[in-house]
Short mmCIF file of C-alpha atoms and ligand atoms in Angstrom, two decimals:
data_model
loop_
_atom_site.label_atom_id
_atom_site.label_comp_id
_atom_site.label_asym_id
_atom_site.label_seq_id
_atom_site.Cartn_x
_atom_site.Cartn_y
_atom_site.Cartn_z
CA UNK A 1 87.84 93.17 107.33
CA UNK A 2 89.70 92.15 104.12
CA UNK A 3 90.63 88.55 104.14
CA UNK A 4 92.20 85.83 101.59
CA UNK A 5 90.08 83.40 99.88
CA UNK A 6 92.33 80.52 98.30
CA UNK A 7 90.97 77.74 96.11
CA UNK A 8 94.44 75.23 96.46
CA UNK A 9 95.93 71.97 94.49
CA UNK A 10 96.62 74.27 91.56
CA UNK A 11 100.20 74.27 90.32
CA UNK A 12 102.10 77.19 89.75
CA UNK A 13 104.27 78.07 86.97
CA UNK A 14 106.44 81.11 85.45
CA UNK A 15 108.69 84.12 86.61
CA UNK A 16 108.36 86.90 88.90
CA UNK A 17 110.43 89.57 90.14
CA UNK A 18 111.42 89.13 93.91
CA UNK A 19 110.37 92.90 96.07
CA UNK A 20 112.77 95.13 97.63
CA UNK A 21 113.90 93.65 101.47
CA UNK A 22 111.20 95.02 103.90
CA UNK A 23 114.28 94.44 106.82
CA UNK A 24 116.33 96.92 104.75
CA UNK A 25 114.21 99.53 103.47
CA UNK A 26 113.39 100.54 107.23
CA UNK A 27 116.52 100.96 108.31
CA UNK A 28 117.39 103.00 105.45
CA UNK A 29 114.47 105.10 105.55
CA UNK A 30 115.75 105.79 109.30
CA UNK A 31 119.16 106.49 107.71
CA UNK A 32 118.23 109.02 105.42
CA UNK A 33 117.77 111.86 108.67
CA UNK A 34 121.28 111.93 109.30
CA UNK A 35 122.05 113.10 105.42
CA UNK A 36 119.92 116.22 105.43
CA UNK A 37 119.56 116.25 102.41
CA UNK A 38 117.36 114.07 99.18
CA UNK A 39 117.86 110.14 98.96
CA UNK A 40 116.30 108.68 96.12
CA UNK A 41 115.10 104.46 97.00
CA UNK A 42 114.47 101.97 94.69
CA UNK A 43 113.11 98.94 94.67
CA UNK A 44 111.43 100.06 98.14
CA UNK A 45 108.52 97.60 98.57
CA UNK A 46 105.17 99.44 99.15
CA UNK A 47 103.99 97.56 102.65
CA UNK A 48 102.33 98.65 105.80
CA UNK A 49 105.97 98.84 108.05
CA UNK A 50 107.35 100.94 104.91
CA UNK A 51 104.09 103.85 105.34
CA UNK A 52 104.58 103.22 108.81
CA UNK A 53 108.42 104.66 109.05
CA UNK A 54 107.53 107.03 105.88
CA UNK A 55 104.36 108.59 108.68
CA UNK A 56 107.49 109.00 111.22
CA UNK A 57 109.63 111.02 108.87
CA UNK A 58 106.60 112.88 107.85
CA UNK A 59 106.05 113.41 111.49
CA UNK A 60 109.73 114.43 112.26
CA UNK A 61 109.14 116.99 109.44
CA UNK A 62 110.71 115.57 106.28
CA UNK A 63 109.36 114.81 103.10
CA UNK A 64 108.44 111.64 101.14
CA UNK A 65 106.65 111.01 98.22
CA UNK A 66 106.35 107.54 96.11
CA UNK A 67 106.70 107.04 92.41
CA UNK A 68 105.79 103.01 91.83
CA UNK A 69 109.04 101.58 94.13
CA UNK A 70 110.74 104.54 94.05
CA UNK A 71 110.95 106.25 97.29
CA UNK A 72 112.32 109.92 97.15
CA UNK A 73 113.15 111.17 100.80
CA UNK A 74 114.14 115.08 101.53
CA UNK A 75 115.38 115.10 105.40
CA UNK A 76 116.65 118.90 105.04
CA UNK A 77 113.61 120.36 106.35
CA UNK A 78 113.39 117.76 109.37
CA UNK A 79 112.17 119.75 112.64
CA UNK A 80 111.30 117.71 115.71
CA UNK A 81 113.37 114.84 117.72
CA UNK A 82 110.27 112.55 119.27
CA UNK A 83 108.06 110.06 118.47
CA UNK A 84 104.75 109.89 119.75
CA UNK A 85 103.62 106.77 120.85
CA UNK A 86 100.34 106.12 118.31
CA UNK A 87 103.18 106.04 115.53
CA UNK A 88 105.85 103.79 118.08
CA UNK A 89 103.02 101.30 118.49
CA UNK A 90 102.41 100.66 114.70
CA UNK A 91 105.76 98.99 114.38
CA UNK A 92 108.18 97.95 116.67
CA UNK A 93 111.13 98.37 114.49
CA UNK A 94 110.56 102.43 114.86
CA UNK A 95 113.10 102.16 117.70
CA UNK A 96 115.92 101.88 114.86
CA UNK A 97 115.21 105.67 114.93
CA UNK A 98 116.53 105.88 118.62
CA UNK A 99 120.22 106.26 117.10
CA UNK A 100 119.61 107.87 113.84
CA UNK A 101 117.64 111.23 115.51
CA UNK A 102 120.08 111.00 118.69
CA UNK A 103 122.81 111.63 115.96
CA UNK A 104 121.45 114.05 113.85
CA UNK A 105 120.01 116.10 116.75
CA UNK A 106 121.62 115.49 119.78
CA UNK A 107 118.69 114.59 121.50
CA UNK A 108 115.66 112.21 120.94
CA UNK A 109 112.22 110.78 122.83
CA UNK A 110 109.79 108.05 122.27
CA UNK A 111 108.27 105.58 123.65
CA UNK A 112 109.56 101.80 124.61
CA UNK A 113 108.60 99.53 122.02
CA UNK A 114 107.46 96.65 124.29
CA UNK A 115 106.87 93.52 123.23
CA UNK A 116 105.04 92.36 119.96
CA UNK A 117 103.51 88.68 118.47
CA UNK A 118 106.84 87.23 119.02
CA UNK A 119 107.08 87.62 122.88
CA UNK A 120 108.84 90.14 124.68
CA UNK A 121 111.74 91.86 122.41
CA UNK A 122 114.26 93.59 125.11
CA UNK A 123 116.08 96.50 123.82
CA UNK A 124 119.35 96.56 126.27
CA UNK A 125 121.95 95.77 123.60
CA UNK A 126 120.56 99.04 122.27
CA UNK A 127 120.76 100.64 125.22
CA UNK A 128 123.42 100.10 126.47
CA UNK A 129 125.47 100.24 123.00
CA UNK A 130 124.09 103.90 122.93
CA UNK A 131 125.36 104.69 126.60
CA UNK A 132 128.64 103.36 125.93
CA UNK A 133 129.09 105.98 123.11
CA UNK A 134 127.99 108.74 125.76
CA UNK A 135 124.48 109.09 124.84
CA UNK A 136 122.23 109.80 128.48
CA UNK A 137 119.24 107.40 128.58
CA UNK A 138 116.38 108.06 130.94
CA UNK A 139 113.65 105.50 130.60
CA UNK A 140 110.54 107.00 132.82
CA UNK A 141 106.68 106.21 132.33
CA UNK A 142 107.27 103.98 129.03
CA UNK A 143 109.30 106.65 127.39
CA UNK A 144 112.71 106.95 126.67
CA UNK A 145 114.82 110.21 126.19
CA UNK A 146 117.88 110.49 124.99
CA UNK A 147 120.83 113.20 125.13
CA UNK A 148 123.72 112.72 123.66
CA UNK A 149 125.46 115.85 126.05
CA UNK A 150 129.27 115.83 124.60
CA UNK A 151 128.56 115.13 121.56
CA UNK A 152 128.88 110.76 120.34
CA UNK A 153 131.97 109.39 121.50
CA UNK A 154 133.75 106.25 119.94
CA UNK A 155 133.52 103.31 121.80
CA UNK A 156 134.40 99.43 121.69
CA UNK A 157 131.55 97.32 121.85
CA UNK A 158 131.11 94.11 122.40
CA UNK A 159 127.36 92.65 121.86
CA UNK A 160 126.62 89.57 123.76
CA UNK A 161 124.30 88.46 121.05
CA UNK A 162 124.85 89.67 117.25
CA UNK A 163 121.28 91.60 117.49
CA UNK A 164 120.12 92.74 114.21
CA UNK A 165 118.84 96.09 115.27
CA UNK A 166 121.03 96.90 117.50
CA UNK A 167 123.93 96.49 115.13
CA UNK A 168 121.82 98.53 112.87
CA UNK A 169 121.51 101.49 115.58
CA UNK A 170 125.03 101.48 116.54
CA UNK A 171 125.88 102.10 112.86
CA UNK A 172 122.85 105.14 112.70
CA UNK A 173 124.85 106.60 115.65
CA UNK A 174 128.26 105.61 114.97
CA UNK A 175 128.67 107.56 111.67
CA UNK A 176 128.33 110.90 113.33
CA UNK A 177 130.25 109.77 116.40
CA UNK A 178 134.11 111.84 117.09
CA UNK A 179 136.31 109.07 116.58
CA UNK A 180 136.02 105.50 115.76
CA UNK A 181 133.85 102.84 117.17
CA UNK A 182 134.72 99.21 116.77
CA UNK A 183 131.37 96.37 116.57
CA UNK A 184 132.53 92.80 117.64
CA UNK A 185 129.78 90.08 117.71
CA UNK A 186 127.92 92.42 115.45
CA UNK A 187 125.12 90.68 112.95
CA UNK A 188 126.26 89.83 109.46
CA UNK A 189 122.74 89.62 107.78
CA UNK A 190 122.50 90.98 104.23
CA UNK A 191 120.38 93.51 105.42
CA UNK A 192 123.27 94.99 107.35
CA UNK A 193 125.58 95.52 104.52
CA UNK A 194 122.66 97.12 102.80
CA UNK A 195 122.73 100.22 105.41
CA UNK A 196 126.39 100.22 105.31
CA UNK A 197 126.71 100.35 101.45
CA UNK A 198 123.42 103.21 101.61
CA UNK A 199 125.34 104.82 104.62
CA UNK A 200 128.89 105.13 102.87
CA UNK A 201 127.19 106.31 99.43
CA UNK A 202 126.57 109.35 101.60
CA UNK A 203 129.73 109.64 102.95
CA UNK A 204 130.26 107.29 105.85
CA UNK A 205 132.96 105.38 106.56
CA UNK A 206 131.93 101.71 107.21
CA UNK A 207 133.98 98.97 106.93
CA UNK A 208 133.87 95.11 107.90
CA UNK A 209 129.59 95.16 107.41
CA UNK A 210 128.63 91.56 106.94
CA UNK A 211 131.21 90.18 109.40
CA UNK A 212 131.63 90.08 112.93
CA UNK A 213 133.81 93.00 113.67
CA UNK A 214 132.34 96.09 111.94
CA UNK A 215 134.61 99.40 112.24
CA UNK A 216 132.57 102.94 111.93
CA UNK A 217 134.86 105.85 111.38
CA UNK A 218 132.80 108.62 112.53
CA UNK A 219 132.45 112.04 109.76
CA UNK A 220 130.92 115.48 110.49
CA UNK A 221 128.53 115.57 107.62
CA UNK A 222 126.64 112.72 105.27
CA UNK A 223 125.27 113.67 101.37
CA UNK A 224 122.21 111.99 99.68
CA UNK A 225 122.18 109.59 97.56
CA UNK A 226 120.56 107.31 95.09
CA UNK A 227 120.16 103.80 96.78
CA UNK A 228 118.26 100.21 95.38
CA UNK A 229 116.93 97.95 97.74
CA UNK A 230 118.63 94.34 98.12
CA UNK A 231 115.88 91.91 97.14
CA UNK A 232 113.87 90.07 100.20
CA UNK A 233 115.64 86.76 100.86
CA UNK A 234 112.41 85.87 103.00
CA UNK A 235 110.29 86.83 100.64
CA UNK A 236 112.22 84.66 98.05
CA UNK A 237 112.01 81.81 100.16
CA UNK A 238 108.14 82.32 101.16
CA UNK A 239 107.92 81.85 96.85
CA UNK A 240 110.07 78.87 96.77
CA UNK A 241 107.30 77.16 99.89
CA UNK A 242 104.65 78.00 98.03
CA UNK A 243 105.98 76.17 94.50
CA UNK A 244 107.46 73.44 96.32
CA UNK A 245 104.57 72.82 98.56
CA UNK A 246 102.17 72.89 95.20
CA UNK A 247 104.94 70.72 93.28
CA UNK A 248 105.34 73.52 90.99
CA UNK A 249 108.26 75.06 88.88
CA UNK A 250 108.85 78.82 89.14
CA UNK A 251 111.61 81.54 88.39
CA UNK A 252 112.31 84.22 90.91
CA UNK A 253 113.97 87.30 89.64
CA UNK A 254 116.12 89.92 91.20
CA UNK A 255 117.41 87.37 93.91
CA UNK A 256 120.68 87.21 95.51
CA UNK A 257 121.70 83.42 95.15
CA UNK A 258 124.07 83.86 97.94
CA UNK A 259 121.68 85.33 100.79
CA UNK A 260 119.92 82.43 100.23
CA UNK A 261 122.76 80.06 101.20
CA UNK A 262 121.06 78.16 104.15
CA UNK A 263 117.66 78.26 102.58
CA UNK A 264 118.47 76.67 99.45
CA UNK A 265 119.75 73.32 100.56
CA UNK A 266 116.27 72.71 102.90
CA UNK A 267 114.60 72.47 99.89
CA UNK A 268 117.25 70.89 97.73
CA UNK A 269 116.60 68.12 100.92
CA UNK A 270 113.32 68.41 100.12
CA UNK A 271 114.26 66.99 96.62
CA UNK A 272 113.86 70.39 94.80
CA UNK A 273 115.97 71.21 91.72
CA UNK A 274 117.05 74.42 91.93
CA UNK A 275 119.00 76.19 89.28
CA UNK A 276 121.10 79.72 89.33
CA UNK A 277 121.41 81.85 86.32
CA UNK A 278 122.40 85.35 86.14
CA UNK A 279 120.55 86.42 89.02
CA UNK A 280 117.67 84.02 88.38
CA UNK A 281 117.14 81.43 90.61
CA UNK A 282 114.72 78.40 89.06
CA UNK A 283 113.03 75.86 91.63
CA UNK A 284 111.56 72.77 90.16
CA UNK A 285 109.40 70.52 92.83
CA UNK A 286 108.85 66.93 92.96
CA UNK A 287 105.39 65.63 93.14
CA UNK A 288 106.21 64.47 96.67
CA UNK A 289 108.43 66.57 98.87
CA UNK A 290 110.78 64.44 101.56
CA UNK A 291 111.07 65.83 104.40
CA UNK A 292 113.99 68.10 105.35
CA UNK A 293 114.50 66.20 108.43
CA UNK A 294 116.38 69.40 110.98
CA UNK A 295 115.89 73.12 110.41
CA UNK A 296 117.68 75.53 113.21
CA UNK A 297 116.78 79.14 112.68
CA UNK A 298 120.16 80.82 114.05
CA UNK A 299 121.46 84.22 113.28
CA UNK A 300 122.65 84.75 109.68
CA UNK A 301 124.64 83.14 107.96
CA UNK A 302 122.55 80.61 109.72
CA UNK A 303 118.60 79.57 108.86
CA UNK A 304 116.53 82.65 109.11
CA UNK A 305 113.95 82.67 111.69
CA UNK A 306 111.66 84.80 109.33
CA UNK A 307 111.59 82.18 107.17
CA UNK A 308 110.92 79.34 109.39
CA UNK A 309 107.01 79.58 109.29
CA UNK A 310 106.52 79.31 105.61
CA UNK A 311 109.24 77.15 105.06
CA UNK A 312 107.54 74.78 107.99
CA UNK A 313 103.80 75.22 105.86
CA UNK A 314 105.90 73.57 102.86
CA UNK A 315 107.20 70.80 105.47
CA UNK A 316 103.38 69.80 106.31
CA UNK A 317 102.65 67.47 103.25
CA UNK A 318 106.83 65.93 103.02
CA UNK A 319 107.05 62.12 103.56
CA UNK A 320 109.01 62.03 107.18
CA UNK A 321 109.49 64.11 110.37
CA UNK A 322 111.13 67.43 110.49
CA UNK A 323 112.06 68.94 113.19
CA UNK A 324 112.16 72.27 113.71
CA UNK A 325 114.22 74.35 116.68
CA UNK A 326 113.89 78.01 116.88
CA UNK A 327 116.57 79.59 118.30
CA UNK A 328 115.94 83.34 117.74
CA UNK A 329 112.10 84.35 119.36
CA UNK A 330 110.24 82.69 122.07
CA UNK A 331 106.49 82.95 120.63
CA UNK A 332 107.43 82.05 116.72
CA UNK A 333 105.10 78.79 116.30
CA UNK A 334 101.49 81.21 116.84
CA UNK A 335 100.99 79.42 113.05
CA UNK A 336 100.97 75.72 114.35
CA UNK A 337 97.62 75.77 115.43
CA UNK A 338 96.12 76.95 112.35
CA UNK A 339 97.97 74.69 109.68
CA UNK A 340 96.76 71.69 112.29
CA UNK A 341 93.41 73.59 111.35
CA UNK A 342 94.08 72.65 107.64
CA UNK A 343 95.21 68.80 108.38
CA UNK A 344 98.85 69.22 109.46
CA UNK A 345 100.25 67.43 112.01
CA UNK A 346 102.60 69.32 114.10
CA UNK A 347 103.18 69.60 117.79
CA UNK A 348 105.05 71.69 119.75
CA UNK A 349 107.37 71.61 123.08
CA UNK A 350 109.29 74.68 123.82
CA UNK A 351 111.42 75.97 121.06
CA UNK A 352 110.70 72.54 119.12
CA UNK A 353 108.39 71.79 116.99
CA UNK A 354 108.14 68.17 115.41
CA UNK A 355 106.14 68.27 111.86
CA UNK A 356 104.96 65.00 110.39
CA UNK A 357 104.18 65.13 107.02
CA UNK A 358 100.56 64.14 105.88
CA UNK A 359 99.37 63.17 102.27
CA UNK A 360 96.33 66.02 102.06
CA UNK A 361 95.32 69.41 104.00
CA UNK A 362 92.43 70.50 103.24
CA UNK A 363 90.58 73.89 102.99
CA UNK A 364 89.49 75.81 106.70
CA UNK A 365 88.86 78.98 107.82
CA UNK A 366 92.15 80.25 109.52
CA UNK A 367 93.61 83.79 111.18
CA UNK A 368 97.02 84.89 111.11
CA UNK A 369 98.96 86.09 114.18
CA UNK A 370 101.80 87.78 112.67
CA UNK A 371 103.54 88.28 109.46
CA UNK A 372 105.38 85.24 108.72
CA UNK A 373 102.67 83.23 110.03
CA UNK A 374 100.25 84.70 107.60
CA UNK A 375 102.57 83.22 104.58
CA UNK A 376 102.90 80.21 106.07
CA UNK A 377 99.22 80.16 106.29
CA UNK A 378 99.16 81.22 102.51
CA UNK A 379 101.51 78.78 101.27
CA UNK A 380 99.52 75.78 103.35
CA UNK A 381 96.39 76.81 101.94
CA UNK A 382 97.88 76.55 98.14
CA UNK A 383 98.57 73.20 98.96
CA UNK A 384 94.87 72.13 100.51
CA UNK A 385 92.54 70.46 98.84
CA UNK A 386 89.18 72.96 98.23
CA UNK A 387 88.47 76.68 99.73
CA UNK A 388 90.73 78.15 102.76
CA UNK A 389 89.83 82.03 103.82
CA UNK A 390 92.70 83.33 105.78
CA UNK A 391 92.01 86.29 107.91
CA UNK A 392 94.36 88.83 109.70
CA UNK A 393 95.97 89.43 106.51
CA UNK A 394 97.06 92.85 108.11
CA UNK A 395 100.00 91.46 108.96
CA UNK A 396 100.63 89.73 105.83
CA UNK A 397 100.63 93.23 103.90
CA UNK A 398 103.35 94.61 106.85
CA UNK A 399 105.73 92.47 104.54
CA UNK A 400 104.24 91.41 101.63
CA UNK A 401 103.37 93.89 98.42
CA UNK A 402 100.86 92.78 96.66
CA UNK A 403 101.40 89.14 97.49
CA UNK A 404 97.98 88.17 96.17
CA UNK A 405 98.80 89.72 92.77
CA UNK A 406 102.24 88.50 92.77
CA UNK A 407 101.01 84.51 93.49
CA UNK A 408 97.90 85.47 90.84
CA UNK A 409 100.81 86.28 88.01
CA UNK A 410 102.22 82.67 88.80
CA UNK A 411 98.94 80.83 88.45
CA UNK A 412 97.35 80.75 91.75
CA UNK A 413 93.50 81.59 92.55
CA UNK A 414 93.67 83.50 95.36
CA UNK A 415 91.73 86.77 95.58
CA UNK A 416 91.59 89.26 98.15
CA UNK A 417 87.85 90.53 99.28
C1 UD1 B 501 115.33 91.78 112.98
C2 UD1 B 501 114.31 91.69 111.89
C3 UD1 B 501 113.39 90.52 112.12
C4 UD1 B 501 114.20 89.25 112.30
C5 UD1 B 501 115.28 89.43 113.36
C6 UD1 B 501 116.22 88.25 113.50
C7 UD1 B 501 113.92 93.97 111.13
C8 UD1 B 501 112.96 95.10 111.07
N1 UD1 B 501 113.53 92.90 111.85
O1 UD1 B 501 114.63 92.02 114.20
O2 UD1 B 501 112.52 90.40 111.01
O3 UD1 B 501 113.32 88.22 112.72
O4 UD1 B 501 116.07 90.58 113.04
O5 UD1 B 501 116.86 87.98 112.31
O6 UD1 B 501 114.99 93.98 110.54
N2 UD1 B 501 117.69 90.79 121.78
C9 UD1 B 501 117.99 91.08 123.10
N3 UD1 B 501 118.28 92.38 123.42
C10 UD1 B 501 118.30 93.37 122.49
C11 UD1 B 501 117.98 93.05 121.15
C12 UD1 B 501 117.67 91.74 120.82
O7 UD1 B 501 117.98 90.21 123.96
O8 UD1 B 501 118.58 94.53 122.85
C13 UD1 B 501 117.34 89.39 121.42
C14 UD1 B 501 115.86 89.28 120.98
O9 UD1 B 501 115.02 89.10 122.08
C15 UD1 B 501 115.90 88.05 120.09
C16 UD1 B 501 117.29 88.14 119.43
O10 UD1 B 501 118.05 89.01 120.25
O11 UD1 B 501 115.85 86.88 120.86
C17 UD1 B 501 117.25 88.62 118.00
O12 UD1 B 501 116.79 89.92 117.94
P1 UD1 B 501 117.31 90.96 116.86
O13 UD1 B 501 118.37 90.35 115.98
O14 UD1 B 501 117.64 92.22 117.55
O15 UD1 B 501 116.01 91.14 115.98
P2 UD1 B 501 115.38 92.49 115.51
O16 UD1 B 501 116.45 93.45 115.12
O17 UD1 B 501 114.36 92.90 116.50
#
């Protein structure tokens, strides 16, 4: 099994280009079925989640190919409506397809996602989003099957939590729906504007995306189109850890300053300079970090909860306490035991985790959980003293492309065997 071997304490210097937005690209990818037609991607990041969705569309009978991070998608010759449950499994994000095919074909089946490394991960809002526009749900023997028998009606819905995905497949079903359907409560991440600004470049009519009320005007038929990728804020700020943990200056390019709003500032606490220039964004560390004292992942605009793991690995060598509270997923601290492996010194209690910052980690052998735990676990080990293997990087490459190249180009010896 291929693991990470990381010799740490080196600094790291220069510029590199920030990947597409993993949380985007599969969305869009979903998307694309309801144009029938070709959708030219750029800037789509080549990870594990990305083949994942590309083996569903395969499946459902359209065609992908890859050219570097240019995805071209042809959904014209797209023949079947399910999912079988070897492909659900890979990913749990594959139920962002439950709108999309219900749309395009009236009907869909697959199987539940249950939950995943971040405890359980209900899908009601979906569901019940989905029944509201008319759509007939049976859930039997871990499968769902959906009919959408008159056709998607418009519909005011209220979400009782702004739930990224299900925001996302309200929108898939929404654009093909007779009428228009309001959102309130929906989820402003970037991510969401993304699919809105893909989805009306082939002829939907979205407006409001990136605020609370979103209104879909539904349309009988969408057109390809060429699409780039927003850049990945977490990715971004899993960078910025890693040189600010290291006490390092680097240069991330491609990144949108102002998805980064609530980011930015933790490390600014952290007595970071950071510096914005045309769509540059330079972070110069210290050569001790203080410690950010409270970070509360909340939905966006608020502190990300993707980025809370390798934002908390940069935390483990600041001079104070910080205090972390997640907010967003129940099972989100599976990384806390293994940077205490390396010499941190965190604890946990509930949805709080308390990390006081030490003068040295040094090098262990240590196993990632899930994918933002295996950054954090990266960006601790650049930090250690000596040699850290980190295994499970599986997950790591479901979000990460080529992240041991990418940290090699700024300096780093970390090599993958
Ligand atoms: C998306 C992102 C994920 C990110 C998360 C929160 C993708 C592929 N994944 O996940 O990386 O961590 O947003 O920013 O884009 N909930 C319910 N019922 C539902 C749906 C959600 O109770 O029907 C709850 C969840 O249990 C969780 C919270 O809402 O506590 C947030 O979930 P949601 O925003 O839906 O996250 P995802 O879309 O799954």
């Amino acid at each position: 099994m291929a693991k990470l071997v990381i010799t740490g304490g080196r600094k790291l210097s220069g510029e590199v280009k920030v990947q597409g937005s993993k949380n985007s690209s599969l969305p869009i990818l979903a998307a694309t079925i309801l144009c029938e037609d070709e959708s030219v991607l750029y800037n789509c990041p080549d990870l594990k989640d990305v083949d994942a969705t590309v083996k569903i569309l395969r499946y459902l009978g359209c065609k992908a190919s890859r050219h570097d991070t240019t995805l071209v998608v042809d959904t014209s010759t797209m023949t079947r409506s399910d999912i079988p449950h070897d492909l659900m499994r890979e990913m749990r994000s594959s139920i962002i397809f439950l709108g999309a095919i219900t749309a395009r074909c009236g009907k869909a089946k697959m199987s539940l996602p249950g939950g995943c490394e971040l405890g359980p991960r209900p899908i009601d809002l979906h569901l019940s989003a989905l029944r509201q526009m008319g759509i007939e749900i049976n859930e039997q023997h871990g499968e769902l099957e959906c009919v959408a028998v008159d056709g998607i009606k418009p519909s005011k819905i209220a979400l009782s939590f702004p739930s990224v995905g299900a925001t996302e497949n309200i929108m898939l079903t929404a654009v093909k729906a007779s009428g228009t359907t309001i959102i309130t409560n929906a989820a402003k991440e970037p991510e969401i504007v993304d699919l809105a600004d893909y989805l009306n470049a082939c002829g939907a009519k979205i407006s409001g995306a990136g605020e609370s009320t979103i209104i879909i005007e539904g349309v009988d038929k969408l057109h390809g189109c060429n699409h780039s990728i927003i850049a990945d804020r977490i990715v971004a700020a899993t960078l910025m850890s890693a040189a600010a943990a290291t006490s390092s200056k680097i240069t991330l390019d491609g990144v949108v300053y102002s998805h980064l709003s609530m980011i930015t500032p933790i490390f600014e606490q952290a007595g970071c300079e950071i510096t914005q220039k045309m769509g540059k964004l330079t972070l110069d560390a210290p050569y001790r970090l203080r410690s950010p004292k409270l970070i509360r992942t909340m939905p966006y605009p608020g502190f990300p909860t993707d980025a809370q793991a390798p934002v908390m690995a940069m935390t483990c060598k600041t001079n104070g306490l910080t205090v972390f509270v997640e907010n967003i997923f129940e099972s989100r601290y599976k990384h806390v035991d293994e940077l205490n492996r390396l010499g941190a010194n965190i604890k946990v209690e509930g949805k709080v985790a308390l990390v006081d910052g030490v003068r040295h980690l040094s090098g262990a052998s240590v196993r990632a959980l899930d994918l933002r735990g295996a950054a954090a676990l990266v960006v601790a080990a650049l930090s250690a003293n000596g040699h850290t293997q980190v295994c499970g990087i599986k997950y790591l490459e479901r979000g990460y492309d080529e992240f041991e190249v990418v940290l090699q180009s700024l300096g780093a010896d970390i090599k993958k065997i």
